[in-house]
Tab-separated table of C-alpha atoms and ligand atoms in Angstrom:
chain	number	residue	atom	x	y	z
A	5	MET	CA	41.814	181.761	118.929
A	6	THR	CA	45.285	181.191	117.527
A	7	LEU	CA	48.164	180.190	120.304
A	8	MET	CA	51.572	181.169	120.198
A	9	ARG	CA	54.448	179.460	121.819
A	10	ALA	CA	57.185	181.184	123.684
A	11	MET	CA	60.069	180.789	126.288
A	12	GLN	CA	59.536	183.139	129.030
A	13	ILE	CA	61.711	184.529	132.081
A	14	GLU	CA	59.237	184.273	135.068
A	15	ARG	CA	61.730	185.570	137.556
A	16	PRO	CA	65.302	186.317	137.637
A	17	GLY	CA	67.811	183.295	138.327
A	18	GLU	CA	65.194	180.549	137.067
A	19	PRO	CA	65.537	178.544	133.832
A	20	LEU	CA	63.125	179.843	130.859
A	21	ARG	CA	59.894	178.318	130.821
A	22	ALA	CA	57.867	177.080	127.944
A	23	ILE	CA	54.426	178.809	127.480
A	24	GLU	CA	51.645	178.906	125.298
A	25	ARG	CA	49.099	181.952	124.953
A	26	ALA	CA	46.728	183.718	122.566
A	27	VAL	CA	48.741	185.628	119.672
A	28	PRO	CA	48.379	189.452	120.599
A	29	ALA	CA	46.742	191.736	118.288
A	30	PRO	CA	48.987	194.854	117.057
A	31	ALA	CA	47.939	197.972	118.442
A	32	ALA	CA	47.923	201.140	116.432
A	33	GLY	CA	51.346	201.700	115.129
A	34	GLU	CA	52.431	198.066	115.676
A	35	VAL	CA	52.841	194.995	113.420
A	36	LEU	CA	52.616	191.235	114.311
A	37	ILE	CA	55.312	189.312	113.079
A	38	ARG	CA	55.554	185.610	112.772
A	39	VAL	CA	59.053	184.803	114.003
A	40	SER	CA	61.610	182.930	111.648
A	41	ALA	CA	64.920	183.340	113.686
A	42	CYS	CA	65.770	185.093	116.995
A	43	GLY	CA	69.467	185.398	117.684
A	44	ILE	CA	70.695	184.845	121.285
A	45	CYS	CA	72.809	187.881	122.956
A	46	ARG	CA	74.568	188.287	126.046
A	47	THR	CA	72.223	190.681	127.182
A	48	ASP	CA	69.502	187.864	127.679
A	49	LEU	CA	71.985	186.267	130.159
A	50	HIS	CA	71.998	189.596	131.794
A	51	VAL	CA	68.020	189.727	131.639
A	52	ALA	CA	67.842	186.027	132.940
A	53	ASP	CA	70.301	186.678	135.751
A	54	GLY	CA	68.458	190.085	136.836
A	55	GLU	CA	71.788	192.011	136.171
A	56	ILE	CA	69.913	194.784	134.497
A	57	PRO	CA	66.588	196.198	135.085
A	58	ALA	CA	63.753	194.355	133.130
A	59	ARG	CA	60.002	193.754	133.310
A	60	TYR	CA	59.101	189.872	134.676
A	61	PRO	CA	57.761	187.770	133.455
A	62	VAL	CA	59.231	188.736	130.147
A	63	ILE	CA	59.886	186.851	126.850
A	64	PRO	CA	63.620	187.686	125.910
A	65	GLY	CA	65.053	187.887	122.507
A	66	HIS	CA	66.177	191.327	120.399
A	67	GLU	CA	67.704	189.880	117.399
A	68	VAL	CA	64.254	188.983	115.661
A	69	VAL	CA	63.674	188.195	112.024
A	70	GLY	CA	60.144	187.074	110.604
A	71	HIS	CA	57.397	188.238	108.367
A	72	ILE	CA	54.763	190.569	108.851
A	73	ILE	CA	51.299	188.782	108.983
A	74	GLU	CA	49.025	191.715	110.460
A	75	ILE	CA	49.188	195.561	110.533
A	76	GLY	CA	47.974	197.751	113.237
A	77	ALA	CA	46.044	201.100	112.124
A	78	GLY	CA	48.749	203.733	111.088
A	79	ALA	CA	51.734	201.337	110.710
A	80	GLY	CA	51.800	201.938	106.898
A	81	LYS	CA	55.527	201.916	106.784
A	82	PHE	CA	55.463	198.173	105.862
A	83	ALA	CA	53.027	195.729	104.294
A	84	VAL	CA	51.817	192.194	105.129
A	85	GLY	CA	54.434	189.781	104.085
A	86	ASP	CA	57.421	192.030	104.525
A	87	ARG	CA	60.452	190.633	105.882
A	88	VAL	CA	61.643	192.839	109.109
A	89	GLY	CA	64.067	192.944	112.091
A	90	VAL	CA	63.057	193.771	115.424
A	91	PRO	CA	66.158	195.251	117.411
A	92	TRP	CA	66.892	196.061	121.221
A	93	LEU	CA	65.354	199.595	120.899
A	94	GLY	CA	61.659	198.919	120.966
A	95	HIS	CA	60.213	202.405	121.511
A	96	THR	CA	61.380	205.718	122.344
A	97	CYS	CA	59.451	208.764	123.795
A	98	GLY	CA	60.253	211.175	121.163
A	99	VAL	CA	60.205	214.440	123.481
A	100	CYS	CA	62.869	214.150	126.043
A	101	LEU	CA	66.077	216.134	125.851
A	102	PHE	CA	67.938	213.085	124.281
A	103	CYS	CA	65.463	212.247	121.843
A	104	ARG	CA	65.303	215.897	120.618
A	105	ALA	CA	68.704	215.730	120.214
A	106	HIS	CA	69.015	212.826	117.880
A	107	ARG	CA	70.200	210.698	120.687
A	108	GLU	CA	67.477	208.267	120.955
A	109	ASN	CA	69.613	205.713	122.425
A	110	LEU	CA	69.609	207.616	125.513
A	111	CYS	CA	66.040	208.055	125.709
A	112	ASP	CA	64.689	208.652	129.446
A	113	ARG	CA	61.659	206.692	128.733
A	114	PRO	CA	62.681	203.893	126.331
A	115	GLU	CA	61.255	200.478	125.719
A	116	PHE	CA	63.626	197.738	125.133
A	117	THR	CA	62.556	194.241	123.200
A	118	GLY	CA	63.119	191.266	125.285
A	119	CYS	CA	63.592	193.300	128.493
A	120	SER	CA	60.649	195.823	129.174
A	121	ARG	CA	58.426	194.363	126.148
A	122	ASP	CA	58.300	190.882	124.986
A	123	GLY	CA	60.793	189.727	122.491
A	124	GLY	CA	61.527	187.004	120.082
A	125	TYR	CA	61.999	183.600	121.814
A	126	ALA	CA	58.596	182.856	120.459
A	127	THR	CA	56.568	181.947	117.297
A	128	HIS	CA	55.203	185.584	117.237
A	129	ILE	CA	55.901	188.971	118.277
A	130	VAL	CA	54.195	192.473	118.086
A	131	ALA	CA	56.518	195.240	117.729
A	132	ASP	CA	56.465	199.072	117.056
A	133	ALA	CA	56.608	199.286	113.390
A	134	ALA	CA	58.774	202.513	113.267
A	135	TYR	CA	61.273	200.571	115.182
A	136	CYS	CA	61.694	197.906	112.859
A	137	PHE	CA	64.355	197.543	109.985
A	138	ARG	CA	63.870	195.712	106.623
A	139	ILE	CA	66.612	193.109	106.055
A	140	PRO	CA	68.689	193.273	102.951
A	141	ASP	CA	67.626	190.364	100.576
A	142	ARG	CA	71.255	188.744	100.629
A	143	PHE	CA	70.835	187.593	104.122
A	144	SER	CA	69.031	184.446	105.172
A	145	ASP	CA	66.778	184.821	108.196
A	146	VAL	CA	69.158	182.817	110.390
A	147	GLU	CA	72.115	184.873	109.024
A	148	ALA	CA	70.323	188.097	109.593
A	149	ALA	CA	69.391	187.640	113.198
A	150	PRO	CA	72.869	188.381	114.794
A	151	LEU	CA	73.191	191.469	112.780
A	152	LEU	CA	70.380	193.139	114.800
A	153	CYS	CA	72.355	193.505	117.966
A	154	ALA	CA	75.785	191.790	117.885
A	155	GLY	CA	76.321	193.600	114.609
A	156	LEU	CA	74.333	196.709	115.226
A	157	ILE	CA	75.581	197.412	118.697
A	158	GLY	CA	79.284	196.515	117.592
A	159	TRP	CA	78.787	198.979	114.572
A	160	ARG	CA	78.022	201.786	117.091
A	161	ALA	CA	80.971	200.981	119.131
A	162	LEU	CA	83.008	200.924	115.919
A	163	ARG	CA	81.876	204.480	114.938
A	164	LEU	CA	82.589	205.695	118.393
A	165	ALA	CA	85.903	204.341	118.375
A	166	GLY	CA	86.855	206.464	115.554
A	167	ASP	CA	88.788	205.995	112.124
A	168	GLY	CA	92.055	204.591	113.499
A	169	ARG	CA	93.742	201.833	111.422
A	170	ARG	CA	94.650	199.245	114.031
A	171	ILE	CA	91.433	197.930	116.047
A	172	GLY	CA	91.572	195.503	118.949
A	173	LEU	CA	88.459	193.405	119.849
A	174	TYR	CA	88.489	191.962	123.428
A	175	GLY	CA	85.914	188.911	123.542
A	176	PHE	CA	85.637	187.100	120.188
A	177	GLY	CA	82.014	186.310	120.100
A	178	ALA	CA	79.080	187.095	118.344
A	179	ALA	CA	79.860	190.843	117.907
A	180	ALA	CA	83.426	190.493	117.208
A	181	HIS	CA	83.099	187.952	114.640
A	182	ILE	CA	80.862	190.414	112.753
A	183	LEU	CA	83.071	193.579	113.357
A	184	ALA	CA	86.165	191.898	112.577
A	185	GLN	CA	85.067	191.580	109.063
A	186	VAL	CA	83.692	195.084	109.116
A	187	GLY	CA	87.026	196.313	110.302
A	188	VAL	CA	88.801	194.170	107.795
A	189	GLY	CA	86.221	195.202	104.669
A	190	GLN	CA	87.186	199.083	105.724
A	191	GLY	CA	90.867	198.299	105.360
A	192	ARG	CA	91.681	198.316	109.065
A	193	GLU	CA	94.012	195.990	111.017
A	194	VAL	CA	92.053	193.916	113.483
A	195	TYR	CA	93.568	192.396	116.628
A	196	ALA	CA	91.609	189.674	118.324
A	197	PHE	CA	91.911	189.188	122.221
A	198	THR	CA	90.364	185.958	123.603
A	199	ARG	CA	90.477	184.174	126.604
A	200	ARG	CA	94.083	182.472	127.292
A	201	GLY	CA	94.374	179.421	125.497
A	202	ASP	CA	91.512	179.512	123.554
A	203	LYS	CA	93.200	178.593	120.346
A	204	GLU	CA	89.769	177.897	118.458
A	205	SER	CA	88.727	181.303	118.895
A	206	GLN	CA	92.115	182.858	117.844
A	207	ASP	CA	92.010	180.579	114.556
A	208	PHE	CA	88.540	181.508	113.962
A	209	ALA	CA	89.722	185.525	114.326
A	210	ARG	CA	92.705	184.880	111.942
A	211	SER	CA	90.332	182.940	109.360
A	212	LEU	CA	88.190	186.194	109.303
A	213	GLY	CA	91.147	188.405	108.282
A	214	CYS	CA	92.590	189.456	111.832
A	215	ALA	CA	95.986	190.405	111.444
A	216	TRP	CA	96.805	188.974	115.112
A	217	ALA	CA	95.175	186.955	117.473
A	218	GLY	CA	96.316	186.478	121.173
A	219	ALA	CA	95.277	186.156	124.923
A	220	SER	CA	93.837	189.410	126.536
A	221	GLU	CA	96.938	189.644	128.683
A	222	GLU	CA	99.089	189.773	125.582
A	223	LYS	CA	100.552	192.976	124.541
A	224	PRO	CA	99.865	193.223	120.749
A	225	PRO	CA	102.832	193.687	118.421
A	226	TYR	CA	101.710	197.496	117.683
A	227	SER	CA	100.153	199.881	119.884
A	228	LEU	CA	96.200	200.436	119.090
A	229	ASP	CA	94.303	203.349	117.868
A	230	ALA	CA	91.349	201.998	119.585
A	231	ALA	CA	90.038	198.978	121.423
A	232	LEU	CA	86.397	197.720	121.808
A	233	ILE	CA	85.503	195.424	124.784
A	234	PHE	CA	82.639	193.104	124.191
A	235	ALA	CA	83.438	190.571	127.031
A	236	PRO	CA	81.502	191.622	130.257
A	237	VAL	CA	84.889	191.594	131.949
A	238	GLY	CA	85.866	194.674	134.017
A	239	THR	CA	89.636	193.686	134.318
A	240	LEU	CA	89.865	193.798	130.462
A	241	VAL	CA	89.480	197.775	130.757
A	242	PRO	CA	92.923	198.432	132.388
A	243	LEU	CA	94.600	195.823	130.280
A	244	ALA	CA	92.908	197.371	127.029
A	245	LEU	CA	93.917	200.892	128.029
A	246	LYS	CA	97.656	199.757	128.166
A	247	ALA	CA	97.286	198.173	124.527
A	248	VAL	CA	96.191	201.762	123.000
A	249	ARG	CA	98.443	204.620	121.939
A	250	LYS	CA	98.219	208.272	123.105
A	251	GLY	CA	94.879	209.587	122.150
A	252	GLY	CA	93.349	206.110	121.757
A	253	ARG	CA	90.105	205.138	122.825
A	254	VAL	CA	88.712	202.204	124.697
A	255	VAL	CA	84.988	201.702	123.831
A	256	CYS	CA	83.001	199.405	126.269
A	257	ALA	CA	80.344	197.746	124.125
A	258	GLY	CA	78.339	195.679	126.598
A	259	ILE	CA	75.336	196.690	128.659
A	260	HIS	CA	76.792	195.085	131.978
A	261	MET	CA	80.495	194.525	133.176
A	262	SER	CA	81.875	193.084	136.253
A	263	ASP	CA	83.661	196.082	138.367
A	264	ILE	CA	86.785	197.720	136.843
A	265	PRO	CA	89.934	197.459	139.029
A	266	SER	CA	91.763	200.251	139.915
A	267	PHE	CA	94.620	201.171	137.622
A	268	PRO	CA	97.539	203.869	137.528
A	269	TYR	CA	96.548	207.232	136.423
A	270	ALA	CA	99.693	207.174	134.042
A	271	ASP	CA	97.867	204.591	131.979
A	272	LEU	CA	94.972	206.857	131.091
A	273	TRP	CA	97.087	210.026	130.900
A	274	GLY	CA	98.160	210.887	127.161
A	275	GLU	CA	94.494	211.987	126.343
A	276	ARG	CA	93.353	208.225	126.366
A	277	GLU	CA	89.608	207.918	126.669
A	278	ILE	CA	87.277	205.191	127.937
A	279	LEU	CA	83.531	205.422	126.975
A	280	SER	CA	80.656	203.164	127.060
A	281	VAL	CA	78.076	202.327	124.398
A	282	ALA	CA	74.428	202.505	125.121
A	283	ASN	CA	71.636	200.881	122.917
A	284	LEU	CA	71.263	202.166	119.487
A	285	THR	CA	69.496	204.607	117.164
A	286	ARG	CA	67.421	203.912	114.271
A	287	ASP	CA	70.206	205.405	112.185
A	288	ASP	CA	72.908	202.808	113.369
A	289	GLY	CA	70.450	200.188	112.098
A	290	ASP	CA	69.814	201.588	108.709
A	291	SER	CA	73.595	202.474	108.295
A	292	PHE	CA	74.929	198.960	109.532
A	293	LEU	CA	72.421	196.982	107.469
A	294	ALA	CA	73.447	198.862	104.499
A	295	VAL	CA	77.450	198.409	105.285
A	296	ALA	CA	76.823	194.717	106.301
A	297	ALA	CA	75.211	194.029	102.903
A	298	GLU	CA	77.834	195.775	100.995
A	299	LEU	CA	80.668	194.159	102.460
A	300	GLY	CA	79.122	190.884	102.199
A	301	ILE	CA	79.356	190.200	105.946
A	302	ARG	CA	79.019	186.343	106.565
A	303	THR	CA	77.832	185.288	110.173
A	304	THR	CA	78.601	182.142	111.745
A	305	THR	CA	75.552	180.571	113.519
A	306	THR	CA	74.597	177.364	115.551
A	307	THR	CA	70.870	176.930	115.435
A	308	PHE	CA	68.684	175.675	118.413
A	309	PRO	CA	65.161	174.827	118.261
A	310	LEU	CA	63.024	177.172	120.233
A	311	ASP	CA	62.292	174.936	123.255
A	312	ARG	CA	66.071	174.422	123.684
A	313	ALA	CA	66.751	177.921	124.646
A	314	ASN	CA	68.018	177.094	128.178
A	315	GLU	CA	70.585	174.823	126.392
A	316	ALA	CA	71.677	177.477	124.003
A	317	LEU	CA	72.089	179.997	126.878
A	318	ALA	CA	74.105	177.744	128.908
A	319	ALA	CA	76.548	177.332	125.587
A	320	LEU	CA	76.865	181.076	125.628
A	321	ARG	CA	77.684	181.288	129.150
A	322	LYS	CA	80.328	178.666	128.845
A	323	GLY	CA	81.816	180.396	125.749
A	324	ALA	CA	81.157	177.290	124.138
A	325	LEU	CA	80.034	178.756	120.589
A	326	ASN	CA	81.920	180.113	117.651
A	327	GLY	CA	79.870	183.032	116.460
A	328	ALA	CA	76.358	183.493	117.433
A	329	ALA	CA	73.729	181.093	118.598
A	330	VAL	CA	70.224	181.368	116.803
A	331	LEU	CA	66.776	180.067	117.905
A	332	VAL	CA	64.249	178.838	115.255
A	333	PRO	CA	60.851	178.386	116.347
B	2	ZN	ZN1	62.998	210.139	124.739
B	3	ZN	ZN1	71.960	192.289	122.495
């Protein structure tokens, strides 16, 4: 029996625990992957803290890159040896109202990697082949990992934000550092909003081509066409709303956020909109990975060995990372 190693959340609120168990066999339609890198996403903190519905115990991690080592019956889309990425959307029902309307991100009976099915804080993972992506050759395993959620959900958020030229990014972490490059590559002006006094993140944002960087409480030099909020901080919503022009959009890209304080209706009036982004579709993944390769997106990463996952999560919680943290088993 071959053993795999993983870091598992036993119960919400507790540190992850190192476990060893038998490598699972892929069922029909599934592939077994040897993990070479797994990005750490803020959602992993929400799962660890019990802030979103999850199955426990669970192995977190939904920015998984690895090579296929075994194929289940009918998973013929891939071959042994192929390099693939496993994203947050692990499976959908295919028959609900949303699935049938090409909105599988809103499926009524979804499975999410690292939340309702085991994820990539591990040496091995079993995934539904239909939801895995091929990774463009230009990215290394570690570089590609943050593209699979930070990049991909950010891309969905940017698409929902519309074609406006002036885009604000609130919270300059893993997602924003990728989306800033996408926005600049598309010829937009990108405005980066960070915690007050976080000069390091503001310098980082400017180094990636942002036209302006400042504190979230500051008013940008021009009204924004749209704002994307990546930080899980509800007070940013009324701030972002004040920064967008008439008809502008505020897109909340996270899965969880602290409560949004009340604000004057006048700040919403003028056909401003607030909307949320939920999950991803496979089309988001295919289109984003193609765009990321074409624009030559560079991810900034800090790697941690698998057994130091708790340390990596603590660094993310403190905001002590530039770019994205990636676990390497
Ligand atoms: Zn469905
Ligand atoms: Zn994520």
